[in-house]
Amino acid sequence: MTDAGLRAIFLEQRPMLLRLVTARLGNRDDAEDVLQDMFFKIDSLATQPIAQPAAFLYRVASNLATDRRIAEGRRGARDSAWLDVQSTADELPDAERAAIARSELRVVEGAIDDMPERMATALRLFRVEGRAQRDIAADLGITVSGVEKLLRRAYKQIHDRLSENGAGPAKLNRLSDERGT
């Protein structure tokens, strides 16, 4: 059978193919898209003679509908997963909170800059790098108790500096809880 013959049978069977694909997809617009794709692929479908061209076209339409339904399911799952990990508007800081946070960060950085070198190093290693106090003690050549004392004094200096600059009570309480006081 030639491409022209297969196209003629496609055009003849199109109303029934449309019903089949619409039933499979549940959406006439998607079914129309599948049939349009199928019409353009007819040239590549007929590589050998086809004994039952109408049955062949129904099988191709059914397969394309199944492929489209699977792809749509995957797309929906991917889009849903993407939306699940996106921040909502109330999770994002507003301009005022962002400005306050930047201001407080500058105060904390200033407090750390004013600390003795060993204290600032212990604080950075513990808080920023997440190193264990035992490792910090070994690096600094002091005891774990000495590291704990350095951290307590560092927290106190930051706490005091934030208090001087009018930080909110929630921030100060959180810092006090971390210090263990």
Coordinates of N, CA and C in Angstrom, one line a residue:
M1 N 0.9 -1.2 0.0 CA 0.0 0.0 0.0 C 0.9 1.2 0.0
T2 N 0.5 2.2 -0.8 CA 1.3 3.4 -0.9 C 0.9 4.4 0.2
D3 N 1.8 5.4 0.4 CA 1.5 6.5 1.4 C 0.2 7.1 1.1
A4 N -0.1 7.4 -0.2 CA -1.4 8.0 -0.5 C -2.6 7.1 -0.2
G5 N -2.4 5.8 -0.3 CA -3.5 4.9 0.1 C -3.7 4.9 1.6
L6 N -2.6 4.9 2.3 CA -2.7 4.9 3.8 C -3.4 6.2 4.3
R7 N -3.0 7.3 3.6 CA -3.6 8.6 3.9 C -5.1 8.6 3.6
A8 N -5.5 8.0 2.5 CA -6.9 8.0 2.2 C -7.7 7.2 3.2
I9 N -7.1 6.1 3.7 CA -7.8 5.3 4.7 C -7.8 6.0 6.0
F10 N -6.7 6.7 6.3 CA -6.7 7.6 7.5 C -7.8 8.6 7.5
L11 N -8.0 9.3 6.4 CA -9.0 10.3 6.2 C -10.4 9.7 6.3
E12 N -10.5 8.5 5.8 CA -11.8 7.8 5.8 C -12.2 7.4 7.2
Q13 N -11.2 6.9 8.0 CA -11.4 6.4 9.3 C -11.2 7.5 10.4
R14 N -10.9 8.7 10.0 CA -10.6 9.8 11.0 C -11.7 10.0 12.1
P15 N -13.0 10.0 11.7 CA -14.0 10.2 12.7 C -14.0 9.1 13.8
M16 N -13.8 7.8 13.4 CA -13.7 6.7 14.3 C -12.4 6.8 15.1
L17 N -11.3 7.1 14.5 CA -10.0 7.3 15.2 C -10.1 8.4 16.2
L18 N -10.8 9.5 15.9 CA -11.0 10.6 16.8 C -11.7 10.1 18.0
R19 N -12.8 9.3 17.8 CA -13.6 8.8 19.0 C -12.7 7.9 19.9
L20 N -12.0 7.0 19.2 CA -11.1 6.1 20.0 C -10.1 6.9 20.8
V21 N -9.4 7.8 20.2 CA -8.4 8.5 20.9 C -9.0 9.5 22.0
T22 N -10.1 10.1 21.7 CA -10.8 10.9 22.7 C -11.2 10.1 23.9
A23 N -11.7 8.8 23.7 CA -12.0 8.0 24.8 C -10.8 7.6 25.6
R24 N -9.7 7.4 24.9 CA -8.4 7.0 25.7 C -7.9 8.2 26.5
L25 N -8.0 9.4 25.9 CA -7.4 10.6 26.5 C -8.3 11.4 27.4
G26 N -9.6 11.3 27.1 CA -10.6 12.0 27.8 C -10.7 13.5 27.4
N27 N -10.1 13.8 26.3 CA -10.0 15.2 25.9 C -9.9 15.3 24.4
R28 N -10.9 16.0 23.8 CA -11.0 16.0 22.3 C -9.8 16.8 21.8
D29 N -9.3 17.9 22.4 CA -8.2 18.7 21.9 C -6.9 17.9 21.8
D30 N -6.7 17.1 22.9 CA -5.5 16.2 22.9 C -5.6 15.1 21.8
A31 N -6.8 14.6 21.6 CA -7.1 13.6 20.6 C -6.8 14.2 19.2
E32 N -7.2 15.4 19.0 CA -6.9 16.1 17.7 C -5.4 16.2 17.5
D33 N -4.7 16.6 18.5 CA -3.3 16.7 18.4 C -2.6 15.4 18.1
V34 N -3.1 14.3 18.7 CA -2.5 13.0 18.4 C -2.8 12.6 16.9
L35 N -4.0 12.8 16.4 CA -4.3 12.5 15.1 C -3.5 13.4 14.1
Q36 N -3.3 14.6 14.4 CA -2.4 15.4 13.6 C -1.0 14.9 13.5
D37 N -0.5 14.5 14.7 CA 0.9 13.9 14.7 C 0.9 12.6 13.9
M38 N -0.2 11.9 14.0 CA -0.3 10.6 13.3 C -0.3 10.9 11.8
F39 N -1.0 11.8 11.3 CA -1.2 12.2 9.9 C 0.2 12.5 9.4
F40 N 1.0 13.3 10.1 CA 2.3 13.7 9.6 C 3.3 12.5 9.7
K41 N 3.1 11.5 10.5 CA 3.9 10.3 10.6 C 3.6 9.2 9.6
I42 N 2.5 9.4 8.9 CA 2.0 8.3 8.0 C 3.1 8.0 7.0
D43 N 3.9 9.0 6.5 CA 4.9 8.7 5.5 C 6.0 7.7 6.1
S44 N 6.3 7.8 7.3 CA 7.3 7.0 7.9 C 6.7 5.6 8.4
L45 N 5.4 5.5 8.5 CA 4.8 4.3 9.1 C 4.7 3.2 8.0
A46 N 4.5 3.5 6.8 CA 4.3 2.5 5.7 C 5.6 2.2 5.1
T47 N 6.5 1.5 5.8 CA 7.8 1.1 5.2 C 7.7 -0.3 4.5
Q48 N 6.6 -1.0 4.8 CA 6.4 -2.3 4.2 C 4.9 -2.4 3.8
P49 N 4.5 -3.3 3.0 CA 3.1 -3.4 2.7 C 2.3 -3.8 3.9
I50 N 1.1 -3.2 4.1 CA 0.2 -3.5 5.2 C -1.0 -4.2 4.8
A51 N -1.2 -5.4 5.4 CA -2.3 -6.3 5.0 C -3.7 -5.7 5.4
Q52 N -3.8 -5.2 6.6 CA -5.0 -4.6 7.1 C -4.7 -3.1 7.6
P53 N -4.8 -2.2 6.6 CA -4.4 -0.8 6.9 C -5.3 -0.1 8.0
A54 N -6.6 -0.4 8.0 CA -7.4 0.2 9.0 C -7.1 -0.2 10.4
A55 N -6.9 -1.5 10.6 CA -6.5 -2.1 11.9 C -5.1 -1.5 12.3
F56 N -4.2 -1.4 11.3 CA -2.9 -0.8 11.6 C -3.0 0.6 12.1
L57 N -3.9 1.4 11.5 CA -4.0 2.8 11.9 C -4.7 2.9 13.3
Y58 N -5.6 2.0 13.6 CA -6.2 2.0 14.9 C -5.1 1.7 16.0
R59 N -4.3 0.7 15.7 CA -3.2 0.3 16.6 C -2.2 1.5 16.8
V60 N -1.9 2.2 15.8 CA -1.0 3.3 15.9 C -1.6 4.4 16.7
A61 N -2.9 4.7 16.4 CA -3.6 5.8 17.2 C -3.7 5.4 18.7
S62 N -4.0 4.1 18.9 CA -4.0 3.7 20.3 C -2.7 3.8 21.0
N63 N -1.6 3.4 20.3 CA -0.3 3.6 20.9 C 0.1 5.0 21.2
L64 N -0.2 5.9 20.2 CA 0.1 7.3 20.4 C -0.6 7.9 21.5
A65 N -1.9 7.5 21.7 CA -2.7 8.0 22.8 C -2.1 7.5 24.1
T66 N -1.7 6.3 24.2 CA -1.1 5.8 25.4 C 0.2 6.5 25.7
D67 N 1.0 6.7 24.7 CA 2.3 7.5 24.9 C 2.0 8.9 25.4
R68 N 1.0 9.5 24.9 CA 0.6 10.9 25.3 C 0.1 10.9 26.7
R69 N -0.7 9.9 27.1 CA -1.2 9.9 28.4 C -0.1 9.6 29.5
I70 N 0.9 8.8 29.1 CA 2.0 8.5 30.0 C 2.8 9.8 30.1
A71 N 3.1 10.4 29.0 CA 3.9 11.7 29.0 C 3.2 12.7 29.8
E72 N 1.9 12.9 29.7 CA 1.2 13.9 30.5 C 1.2 13.6 32.0
G73 N 1.1 12.3 32.3 CA 1.2 11.9 33.7 C 2.6 12.2 34.3
R74 N 3.6 12.0 33.5 CA 5.0 12.3 34.0 C 5.2 13.8 34.1
R75 N 4.6 14.5 33.1 CA 4.8 16.0 33.2 C 4.0 16.6 34.4
G76 N 2.9 16.0 34.7 CA 2.1 16.5 35.8 C 2.8 16.2 37.1
A77 N 3.4 15.0 37.2 CA 4.2 14.6 38.4 C 5.4 15.5 38.6
R78 N 6.1 15.8 37.5 CA 7.3 16.6 37.5 C 6.9 18.0 37.9
D79 N 5.8 18.6 37.3 CA 5.4 19.9 37.7 C 4.9 20.0 39.1
S80 N 4.2 19.0 39.6 CA 3.8 19.0 41.0 C 4.9 18.9 41.9
A81 N 5.9 18.1 41.6 CA 7.1 18.0 42.5 C 7.8 19.3 42.5
W82 N 7.9 20.0 41.4 CA 8.6 21.3 41.3 C 7.9 22.3 42.2
L83 N 6.5 22.3 42.1 CA 5.8 23.3 42.9 C 5.9 23.0 44.4
D84 N 6.0 21.7 44.7 CA 6.1 21.4 46.1 C 7.3 21.9 46.8
V85 N 8.4 22.1 46.1 CA 9.6 22.6 46.7 C 9.8 24.1 46.5
Q86 N 8.9 24.8 45.9 CA 9.0 26.2 45.7 C 8.5 26.9 47.0
S87 N 9.2 28.0 47.3 CA 8.8 28.8 48.5 C 7.5 29.5 48.2
T88 N 6.6 29.6 49.3 CA 5.4 30.4 49.1 C 5.7 31.8 49.5
A89 N 4.8 32.7 49.2 CA 5.0 34.1 49.4 C 5.2 34.4 50.9
D90 N 4.5 33.7 51.8 CA 4.7 34.0 53.2 C 6.0 33.4 53.8
E91 N 6.7 32.5 53.0 CA 7.9 32.0 53.5 C 9.1 32.9 53.1
L92 N 8.9 33.7 52.1 CA 9.9 34.7 51.7 C 9.9 35.9 52.6
P93 N 11.0 36.4 52.9 CA 11.0 37.6 53.8 C 10.6 38.8 53.0
D94 N 9.8 39.7 53.7 CA 9.4 40.9 53.0 C 10.6 41.9 53.1
A95 N 10.5 43.0 52.5 CA 11.6 44.0 52.4 C 12.1 44.5 53.8
E96 N 11.1 44.7 54.6 CA 11.5 45.2 56.0 C 12.3 44.1 56.7
R97 N 11.8 42.9 56.7 CA 12.5 41.8 57.5 C 13.9 41.6 56.8
A98 N 14.0 41.7 55.5 CA 15.3 41.5 54.9 C 16.3 42.6 55.3
A99 N 15.8 43.8 55.4 CA 16.6 44.9 55.8 C 17.1 44.8 57.2
I100 N 16.2 44.4 58.1 CA 16.5 44.2 59.5 C 17.6 43.1 59.6
A101 N 17.4 42.0 58.8 CA 18.3 40.9 58.9 C 19.7 41.3 58.4
R102 N 19.8 42.1 57.3 CA 21.1 42.6 56.9 C 21.7 43.5 57.9
S103 N 20.9 44.3 58.6 CA 21.4 45.2 59.6 C 22.0 44.3 60.8
E104 N 21.3 43.3 61.2 CA 21.7 42.5 62.3 C 22.9 41.7 61.9
L105 N 23.0 41.3 60.7 CA 24.2 40.6 60.2 C 25.4 41.5 60.3
R106 N 25.3 42.7 59.9 CA 26.4 43.6 60.0 C 26.8 43.8 61.5
V107 N 25.9 43.8 62.4 CA 26.2 44.0 63.8 C 27.0 42.7 64.3
V108 N 26.5 41.5 63.9 CA 27.1 40.3 64.3 C 28.5 40.2 63.7
E109 N 28.7 40.6 62.5 CA 30.0 40.6 61.8 C 30.9 41.5 62.5
G110 N 30.4 42.7 62.9 CA 31.2 43.7 63.7 C 31.7 43.1 65.0
A111 N 30.7 42.4 65.7 CA 31.1 41.8 67.0 C 32.2 40.8 66.8
I112 N 32.1 40.0 65.8 CA 33.1 38.9 65.6 C 34.4 39.6 65.2
D113 N 34.4 40.6 64.4 CA 35.7 41.3 64.1 C 36.3 41.9 65.3
D114 N 35.6 42.3 66.3 CA 36.1 42.9 67.5 C 36.6 41.8 68.5
M115 N 36.3 40.6 68.3 CA 36.6 39.5 69.3 C 38.1 39.2 69.1
P116 N 38.7 38.7 70.2 CA 40.1 38.2 70.1 C 40.1 37.1 69.1
E117 N 41.3 37.0 68.4 CA 41.4 36.1 67.3 C 41.0 34.7 67.6
R118 N 41.5 34.2 68.7 CA 41.2 32.8 69.1 C 39.7 32.5 69.3
M119 N 39.1 33.5 69.9 CA 37.6 33.4 70.1 C 36.9 33.4 68.8
A120 N 37.2 34.3 67.9 CA 36.6 34.4 66.6 C 36.8 33.2 65.8
T121 N 38.0 32.6 65.9 CA 38.3 31.4 65.1 C 37.5 30.2 65.6
A122 N 37.4 30.1 67.0 CA 36.6 29.0 67.5 C 35.1 29.1 67.1
L123 N 34.6 30.3 67.1 CA 33.2 30.6 66.7 C 33.0 30.2 65.3
R124 N 33.9 30.7 64.4 CA 33.7 30.4 63.0 C 33.9 28.9 62.7
L125 N 34.8 28.3 63.3 CA 35.0 26.8 63.1 C 33.8 26.0 63.6
F126 N 33.2 26.5 64.7 CA 32.1 25.7 65.2 C 30.8 26.1 64.5
R127 N 30.5 27.3 64.3 CA 29.2 27.8 63.7 C 29.2 27.7 62.2
V128 N 30.2 28.2 61.6 CA 30.2 28.3 60.1 C 30.6 26.9 59.5
E129 N 31.7 26.4 60.0 CA 32.2 25.2 59.4 C 31.6 23.9 60.0
G130 N 31.0 24.0 61.1 CA 30.3 22.9 61.7 C 31.2 21.9 62.3
R131 N 32.4 22.3 62.7 CA 33.4 21.4 63.2 C 33.1 21.0 64.7
A132 N 33.5 19.9 65.1 CA 33.2 19.4 66.5 C 34.2 20.2 67.4
Q133 N 33.7 20.4 68.6 CA 34.5 21.1 69.6 C 35.8 20.4 69.9
R134 N 35.8 19.1 69.9 CA 37.0 18.3 70.2 C 38.1 18.6 69.1
D135 N 37.6 18.7 67.8 CA 38.6 19.1 66.7 C 39.1 20.5 66.8
I136 N 38.2 21.4 67.2 CA 38.6 22.8 67.4 C 39.7 22.9 68.5
A137 N 39.4 22.1 69.6 CA 40.3 22.1 70.7 C 41.7 21.6 70.3
A138 N 41.7 20.6 69.5 CA 43.0 20.1 69.0 C 43.7 21.1 68.1
D139 N 42.9 21.8 67.2 CA 43.5 22.8 66.3 C 44.1 23.9 67.1
L140 N 43.4 24.4 68.1 CA 43.8 25.6 68.9 C 44.8 25.2 70.0
G141 N 45.0 23.9 70.3 CA 45.9 23.5 71.3 C 45.3 23.8 72.7
I142 N 44.0 23.7 72.9 CA 43.4 23.9 74.2 C 42.4 22.7 74.5
T143 N 41.8 22.7 75.7 CA 40.9 21.7 76.0 C 39.5 22.0 75.5
V144 N 38.7 20.9 75.5 CA 37.3 21.1 75.0 C 36.6 22.1 75.9
S145 N 36.9 22.1 77.2 CA 36.3 23.0 78.1 C 36.7 24.5 77.8
G146 N 38.0 24.6 77.3 CA 38.4 25.9 76.9 C 37.7 26.4 75.6
V147 N 37.4 25.5 74.7 CA 36.6 25.8 73.5 C 35.2 26.3 74.0
E148 N 34.6 25.5 74.9 CA 33.3 25.9 75.4 C 33.2 27.3 76.0
K149 N 34.3 27.6 76.8 CA 34.4 28.9 77.4 C 34.5 30.0 76.3
L150 N 35.3 29.8 75.3 CA 35.5 30.7 74.2 C 34.1 31.0 73.5
L151 N 33.4 29.9 73.3 CA 32.1 30.0 72.6 C 31.1 30.8 73.4
R152 N 31.1 30.5 74.7 CA 30.2 31.2 75.6 C 30.5 32.7 75.6
R153 N 31.8 33.0 75.7 CA 32.1 34.4 75.7 C 31.8 35.1 74.4
A154 N 32.0 34.3 73.3 CA 31.7 34.9 72.0 C 30.2 35.1 71.8
Y155 N 29.4 34.2 72.3 CA 27.9 34.3 72.3 C 27.5 35.5 73.1
K156 N 28.1 35.7 74.3 CA 27.8 36.8 75.1 C 28.1 38.2 74.4
Q157 N 29.3 38.2 73.8 CA 29.6 39.5 73.1 C 28.6 39.8 71.9
I158 N 28.2 38.7 71.2 CA 27.3 39.0 70.1 C 25.9 39.4 70.7
H159 N 25.5 38.7 71.8 CA 24.3 39.0 72.5 C 24.3 40.5 73.0
D160 N 25.4 40.9 73.6 CA 25.5 42.2 74.1 C 25.4 43.3 73.0
R161 N 26.1 43.0 71.9 CA 26.2 43.9 70.8 C 24.8 44.0 70.1
L162 N 24.1 42.9 70.0 CA 22.7 42.9 69.4 C 21.8 43.7 70.4
S163 N 22.0 43.5 71.7 CA 21.1 44.3 72.6 C 21.4 45.8 72.5
E164 N 22.6 46.2 72.4 CA 23.0 47.6 72.2 C 22.3 48.2 71.0
N165 N 22.2 47.4 69.9 CA 21.7 47.9 68.7 C 20.2 47.6 68.5
G166 N 19.5 47.2 69.5 CA 18.1 47.1 69.5 C 17.5 45.9 68.8
A167 N 18.2 44.7 68.9 CA 17.7 43.5 68.2 C 16.5 43.1 69.0
G168 N 15.6 42.4 68.3 CA 14.3 41.9 68.9 C 14.5 40.9 69.9
P169 N 13.6 40.7 70.9 CA 13.8 39.8 72.0 C 13.8 38.3 71.5
A170 N 13.2 38.0 70.4 CA 13.2 36.6 69.9 C 14.6 36.2 69.5
K171 N 15.3 37.1 68.9 CA 16.7 36.8 68.5 C 17.6 36.7 69.7
L172 N 17.4 37.5 70.7 CA 18.2 37.5 71.8 C 17.9 36.2 72.6
N173 N 16.7 35.8 72.7 CA 16.3 34.6 73.4 C 16.9 33.4 72.8
R174 N 16.9 33.3 71.4 CA 17.5 32.2 70.7 C 19.0 32.1 70.9
L175 N 19.6 33.2 70.9 CA 21.1 33.3 71.2 C 21.3 32.8 72.6
S176 N 20.5 33.2 73.6 CA 20.7 32.8 75.0 C 20.5 31.3 75.1
D177 N 19.5 30.7 74.4 CA 19.3 29.3 74.4 C 20.5 28.6 73.9
E178 N 21.1 29.1 72.8 CA 22.3 28.4 72.3 C 23.5 28.5 73.2
R179 N 23.6 29.6 74.0 CA 24.7 29.7 75.0 C 24.5 28.8 76.2
G180 N 23.2 28.4 76.4 CA 22.9 27.6 77.5 C 22.8 28.4 78.8
T181 N 22.4 29.7 78.7 CA 22.2 30.5 79.9 C 20.8 30.8 80.0

